[in-house]
Short mmCIF file of C-alpha atoms and ligand atoms in Angstrom, two decimals:
data_model
loop_
_atom_site.label_atom_id
_atom_site.label_comp_id
_atom_site.label_asym_id
_atom_site.label_seq_id
_atom_site.Cartn_x
_atom_site.Cartn_y
_atom_site.Cartn_z
CA MET T 152 47.43 94.17 81.71
CA LEU T 153 47.75 97.28 79.49
CA GLU T 154 47.05 95.80 76.07
CA GLY T 155 46.19 98.52 73.53
CA LYS T 156 46.74 101.41 75.98
CA ASN T 157 48.93 104.45 75.30
CA ALA T 158 51.05 105.72 78.18
CA LEU T 159 53.02 108.93 78.65
CA ILE T 160 55.82 108.95 81.24
CA THR T 161 57.97 111.96 82.18
CA GLY T 162 61.66 111.45 82.92
CA GLY T 163 61.63 108.00 81.33
CA SER T 164 65.28 107.59 80.32
CA ARG T 165 66.69 106.61 83.69
CA GLY T 166 65.90 105.12 87.08
CA ILE T 167 62.31 104.56 88.09
CA GLY T 168 60.83 106.16 84.93
CA ARG T 169 62.83 103.86 82.68
CA GLU T 170 61.68 100.79 84.61
CA ILE T 171 58.05 101.93 84.42
CA ALA T 172 58.36 102.47 80.65
CA ILE T 173 59.72 98.96 80.09
CA THR T 174 57.26 97.32 82.50
CA PHE T 175 54.32 99.01 80.75
CA ALA T 176 55.64 97.88 77.35
CA ARG T 177 55.98 94.29 78.63
CA HIS T 178 52.31 94.47 79.55
CA GLY T 179 51.25 95.58 76.06
CA ALA T 180 51.20 99.40 76.28
CA ASN T 181 52.65 101.76 73.69
CA VAL T 182 54.93 104.12 75.57
CA ALA T 183 55.75 107.78 74.91
CA PHE T 184 58.28 109.11 77.35
CA THR T 185 60.07 112.39 77.88
CA ASP T 186 63.45 113.45 79.17
CA LEU T 187 65.58 116.57 79.06
CA VAL T 188 67.63 115.34 76.10
CA TYR T 189 67.30 112.73 73.41
CA ASP T 190 70.59 110.90 73.96
CA ASP T 191 71.96 107.35 73.62
CA ILE T 192 70.35 106.37 76.91
CA ALA T 193 66.93 107.53 75.69
CA LYS T 194 67.53 105.68 72.40
CA SER T 195 68.32 102.46 74.29
CA VAL T 196 64.98 102.68 76.12
CA GLU T 197 63.17 103.22 72.80
CA THR T 198 64.95 100.21 71.30
CA GLU T 199 64.08 98.01 74.26
CA ILE T 200 60.40 99.02 74.08
CA ASN T 201 60.17 98.55 70.32
CA GLY T 202 61.78 95.12 70.74
CA LEU T 203 58.79 94.11 72.83
CA GLY T 204 56.45 94.54 69.87
CA VAL T 205 54.87 97.84 70.97
CA ARG T 206 55.64 101.44 70.08
CA GLY T 207 58.16 103.44 72.11
CA LYS T 208 59.21 107.02 71.46
CA CYS T 209 61.19 109.57 73.47
CA TYR T 210 60.38 113.28 73.33
CA ALA T 211 63.06 115.74 74.49
CA SER T 212 61.03 118.10 76.64
CA ASN T 213 61.58 119.96 79.89
CA ALA T 214 58.65 119.07 82.17
CA ALA T 215 59.11 122.36 84.01
CA GLY T 216 58.10 124.39 80.92
CA PHE T 217 54.37 125.08 80.57
CA ASP T 218 54.17 125.81 76.83
CA GLU T 219 56.77 123.16 76.00
CA THR T 220 54.72 120.57 77.88
CA ASP T 221 51.48 121.50 76.12
CA ALA T 222 53.18 121.17 72.73
CA THR T 223 54.69 117.79 73.68
CA VAL T 224 51.38 116.40 74.93
CA ASN T 225 49.57 117.50 71.75
CA GLN T 226 52.28 115.86 69.64
CA VAL T 227 52.05 112.60 71.61
CA ALA T 228 48.25 112.58 71.35
CA SER T 229 48.34 113.10 67.59
CA GLU T 230 51.10 110.52 67.00
CA PHE T 231 49.75 107.84 69.36
CA GLY T 232 46.01 108.52 68.91
CA SER T 233 45.18 108.81 72.62
CA ILE T 234 46.74 109.13 76.06
CA ASP T 235 45.24 106.64 78.50
CA ILE T 236 47.88 106.74 81.25
CA LEU T 237 50.01 109.63 82.47
CA VAL T 238 52.90 109.04 84.89
CA ASN T 239 54.36 112.25 86.31
CA ASN T 240 57.73 110.84 87.30
CA ALA T 241 60.38 113.49 86.47
CA GLY T 242 62.03 114.86 89.57
CA ILE T 243 65.25 116.28 91.00
CA THR T 244 66.84 116.91 94.40
CA LYS T 245 68.92 119.85 95.60
CA ASP T 246 69.39 118.85 99.22
CA THR T 247 70.72 121.20 101.84
CA LEU T 248 69.69 122.65 105.19
CA LEU T 249 67.36 125.64 105.05
CA MET T 250 70.17 127.75 106.50
CA ARG T 251 72.18 127.20 103.30
CA MET T 252 69.38 126.84 100.77
CA THR T 253 69.38 129.44 98.02
CA GLU T 254 66.34 130.81 96.25
CA GLU T 255 67.55 129.05 93.08
CA GLN T 256 67.65 125.67 94.86
CA TRP T 257 64.13 126.20 96.18
CA ASP T 258 62.71 127.38 92.84
CA ALA T 259 64.39 124.65 90.77
CA VAL T 260 63.00 121.81 92.90
CA ILE T 261 59.49 123.25 93.18
CA THR T 262 59.35 123.98 89.44
CA VAL T 263 60.70 120.65 88.20
CA ASN T 264 58.91 118.45 90.75
CA LEU T 265 55.60 120.20 91.39
CA LYS T 266 54.87 122.62 88.55
CA SER T 267 55.64 119.83 86.06
CA VAL T 268 52.78 117.78 87.53
CA PHE T 269 50.41 120.71 86.97
CA ASN T 270 51.80 121.25 83.44
CA TYR T 271 51.31 117.64 82.33
CA THR T 272 48.02 116.98 84.08
CA LYS T 273 46.51 120.17 82.66
CA ALA T 274 47.68 119.37 79.13
CA VAL T 275 46.53 115.72 79.26
CA GLN T 276 43.18 116.25 80.98
CA LYS T 277 41.40 117.50 77.85
CA TYR T 278 42.09 114.18 76.12
CA MET T 279 41.11 112.06 79.12
CA LEU T 280 37.91 114.04 79.76
CA LYS T 281 36.87 113.61 76.12
CA GLN T 282 37.49 109.86 76.12
CA ARG T 283 35.93 109.56 79.60
CA SER T 284 38.73 107.43 80.98
CA GLY T 285 42.28 107.77 82.20
CA SER T 286 44.71 107.02 84.98
CA ILE T 287 47.11 109.67 86.26
CA ILE T 288 49.92 108.57 88.58
CA ASN T 289 52.11 111.10 90.35
CA MET T 290 55.47 110.25 91.88
CA SER T 291 55.54 111.73 95.38
CA SER T 292 57.78 110.41 98.17
CA VAL T 293 57.60 109.22 101.77
CA VAL T 294 59.27 112.53 102.70
CA GLY T 295 56.26 114.36 101.21
CA VAL T 296 54.27 112.77 104.03
CA SER T 297 56.80 112.83 106.86
CA GLY T 298 59.24 115.65 105.96
CA ASN T 299 63.02 115.28 106.11
CA ALA T 300 65.81 117.47 107.46
CA GLY T 301 67.91 118.79 104.60
CA GLN T 302 65.11 118.30 102.08
CA SER T 303 62.64 121.11 102.81
CA ASN T 304 62.39 122.07 99.13
CA TYR T 305 62.01 118.45 97.97
CA SER T 306 59.58 117.49 100.77
CA ALA T 307 57.45 120.58 100.08
CA SER T 308 57.29 119.70 96.37
CA LYS T 309 56.30 116.10 97.14
CA ALA T 310 53.69 117.18 99.74
CA GLY T 311 52.31 119.60 97.13
CA ILE T 312 51.92 116.69 94.72
CA ILE T 313 49.77 114.88 97.30
CA GLY T 314 47.38 117.85 97.67
CA PHE T 315 47.23 118.20 93.89
CA THR T 316 46.54 114.48 93.41
CA LYS T 317 43.64 114.44 95.88
CA SER T 318 42.09 117.57 94.31
CA ILE T 319 42.34 116.21 90.76
CA ALA T 320 40.81 112.88 91.86
CA LYS T 321 37.82 114.89 93.11
CA GLU T 322 37.64 117.12 90.02
CA LEU T 323 37.93 114.43 87.34
CA GLY T 324 36.38 111.38 89.04
CA SER T 325 32.92 111.94 87.55
CA ARG T 326 34.48 111.49 84.08
CA ASN T 327 36.12 108.19 85.06
CA VAL T 328 39.59 109.72 85.30
CA ARG T 329 41.53 108.45 88.32
CA CYS T 330 44.47 110.15 89.97
CA ASN T 331 46.76 108.56 92.58
CA ALA T 332 50.15 109.26 94.10
CA ILE T 333 52.97 106.85 94.85
CA ALA T 334 55.25 107.51 97.81
CA PRO T 335 58.48 105.56 97.26
CA GLY T 336 60.84 105.16 100.18
CA PHE T 337 64.54 104.63 99.59
CA ILE T 338 64.92 103.39 96.01
CA MET T 339 68.33 102.57 94.53
CA THR T 340 68.79 104.82 91.48
CA GLU T 341 71.21 107.53 90.32
CA MET T 342 69.29 109.94 92.55
CA THR T 343 70.18 108.02 95.74
CA GLU T 344 73.66 107.01 94.53
CA LYS T 345 74.65 110.62 95.18
CA LEU T 346 74.16 110.10 98.95
CA PRO T 347 77.20 109.32 101.12
CA GLU T 348 77.65 105.62 102.00
CA ASP T 349 77.02 106.14 105.75
CA VAL T 350 73.73 108.00 105.06
CA ARG T 351 72.64 105.18 102.76
CA LYS T 352 73.45 102.53 105.41
CA GLN T 353 71.55 104.50 108.03
CA TRP T 354 68.47 104.68 105.80
CA ILE T 355 68.55 100.92 105.18
CA GLN T 356 68.81 100.12 108.90
CA GLY T 357 65.53 101.96 109.44
CA ILE T 358 63.68 99.86 106.83
CA PRO T 359 61.79 96.85 108.24
CA LEU T 360 62.52 94.79 105.08
CA ARG T 361 66.23 95.72 105.52
CA ARG T 362 66.93 96.67 101.91
CA GLY T 363 66.63 99.61 99.60
CA GLY T 364 63.83 99.32 97.05
CA THR T 365 64.42 98.67 93.37
CA PRO T 366 62.93 100.62 90.45
CA GLU T 367 61.03 97.39 89.71
CA ASP T 368 59.32 97.56 93.12
CA VAL T 369 57.95 101.00 92.17
CA ALA T 370 57.14 100.00 88.58
CA ASN T 371 54.98 97.11 89.80
CA LEU T 372 52.80 99.44 91.88
CA THR T 373 52.63 101.90 88.98
CA LEU T 374 51.48 99.07 86.70
CA PHE T 375 48.71 98.18 89.15
CA LEU T 376 47.53 101.81 89.36
CA ALA T 377 47.63 102.16 85.56
CA SER T 378 45.64 98.97 84.99
CA GLY T 379 42.00 98.03 85.38
CA LEU T 380 42.89 96.10 88.54
CA SER T 381 42.75 99.45 90.39
CA SER T 382 39.56 100.74 88.72
CA TYR T 383 37.96 101.74 92.06
CA ILE T 384 41.09 103.35 93.53
CA SER T 385 41.50 107.13 93.22
CA GLY T 386 42.80 110.00 95.33
CA GLN T 387 45.13 107.72 97.30
CA VAL T 388 48.76 107.93 98.31
CA ILE T 389 50.34 104.47 98.34
CA SER T 390 53.78 103.91 99.81
CA VAL T 391 56.31 101.49 98.38
CA CYS T 392 58.93 101.69 101.08
CA GLY T 393 59.66 98.26 102.60
CA GLY T 394 57.51 99.08 105.62
CA MET T 395 59.44 102.25 106.51
CA GLN T 396 56.29 104.37 106.66
CA THR T 397 53.22 102.91 108.32
P1 NAI H 1333 66.68 109.71 88.45
O1 NAI H 1333 67.45 110.97 88.70
O2 NAI H 1333 67.40 108.41 88.41
O3 NAI H 1333 65.82 109.87 87.11
C1 NAI H 1333 65.00 110.99 86.87
C2 NAI H 1333 64.82 111.20 85.37
O4 NAI H 1333 64.06 112.40 85.18
C3 NAI H 1333 66.17 111.41 84.64
O5 NAI H 1333 66.20 110.68 83.43
C4 NAI H 1333 66.19 112.91 84.41
O6 NAI H 1333 66.97 113.30 83.28
C5 NAI H 1333 64.71 113.22 84.22
N1 NAI H 1333 64.39 114.63 84.46
C6 NAI H 1333 64.88 115.45 85.43
N2 NAI H 1333 64.41 116.69 85.30
C7 NAI H 1333 63.58 116.67 84.21
C8 NAI H 1333 62.78 117.66 83.56
N3 NAI H 1333 62.74 118.93 84.00
N4 NAI H 1333 62.05 117.28 82.50
C9 NAI H 1333 62.09 116.00 82.03
N5 NAI H 1333 62.83 115.04 82.60
C10 NAI H 1333 63.57 115.36 83.68
O7 NAI H 1333 65.55 109.72 89.59
P2 NAI H 1333 64.68 108.49 90.17
O8 NAI H 1333 65.29 108.04 91.43
O9 NAI H 1333 64.38 107.52 89.10
O10 NAI H 1333 63.34 109.29 90.58
C11 NAI H 1333 62.16 109.29 89.81
C12 NAI H 1333 61.03 109.95 90.60
O11 NAI H 1333 60.84 109.22 91.82
C13 NAI H 1333 61.36 111.38 91.04
O12 NAI H 1333 60.19 112.17 90.99
C14 NAI H 1333 61.83 111.22 92.47
O13 NAI H 1333 61.64 112.39 93.22
C15 NAI H 1333 60.92 110.09 92.94
N6 NAI H 1333 61.42 109.38 94.10
C16 NAI H 1333 62.64 108.72 94.08
C17 NAI H 1333 63.09 108.09 95.22
C18 NAI H 1333 64.40 107.37 95.25
O14 NAI H 1333 64.77 106.90 96.35
N7 NAI H 1333 65.11 107.21 94.16
C19 NAI H 1333 62.30 108.10 96.45
C20 NAI H 1333 61.07 108.79 96.36
C21 NAI H 1333 60.64 109.42 95.23
#
């Protein structure tokens, strides 16, 4: 489905980003991915991708840094030749009630989750505009649509991503560049492992399909949005949440 395409994924060493990287590679894409550090985990993703007969390379780069991002994107474009797909996946949580939330917790989540999407989209757009094609996929969340107590910083960052996505779809559509957002529900990764067992059980009880999602569930939707199968879909927010949000 992605034969001959070059993809760039942020936060690709673990969780959902890792699964997207490997799924894209299985479908024929060369994959550049970023993470905060180039460690053994990142190396294992590279090895898995290269074992699939396509190119995989990790770039240690903080998605929250504007200049750092621009330099990384230019390096990827020169080493891979083009960037056809961008997945803005990197994200963090610093959950607490507003009453206890510090300025640092607010700033960290907004900068890593929302500013990173601006940083990467801005740096990649020049290449996509020139080649007159591209698919940008931004990882939002169901709580960006519905809000969630104890996650005002995270929900605000994910709602911001939705506004950004819709605006970019309108700005870049005439050059055949699409931009969509994914709103995952409760997906079982290191991010959700941090939650107490009773909170996790409570979440699952509220899901019509009665299970947490897997990174693969999200990767399959990302693959669809990256591929030509979704060539007339732009500016949309699509949930992958087991029916939790309707
Ligand atoms: P995760 O914590 O398992 O993986 C995130 C990856 O991003 C890690 O490898 C981490 O090192 C990297 N990362 C963090 N900050 C970074 C930065 N500044 N620059 C570069 N890389 C950075 O998280 P998970 O669960 O895989 O989440 C991926 C995305 O999906 C996030 O944007 C998250 O908000 C979103 N999401 C996750 C849900 C879930 O239930 N797990 C639900 C809804 C959305």
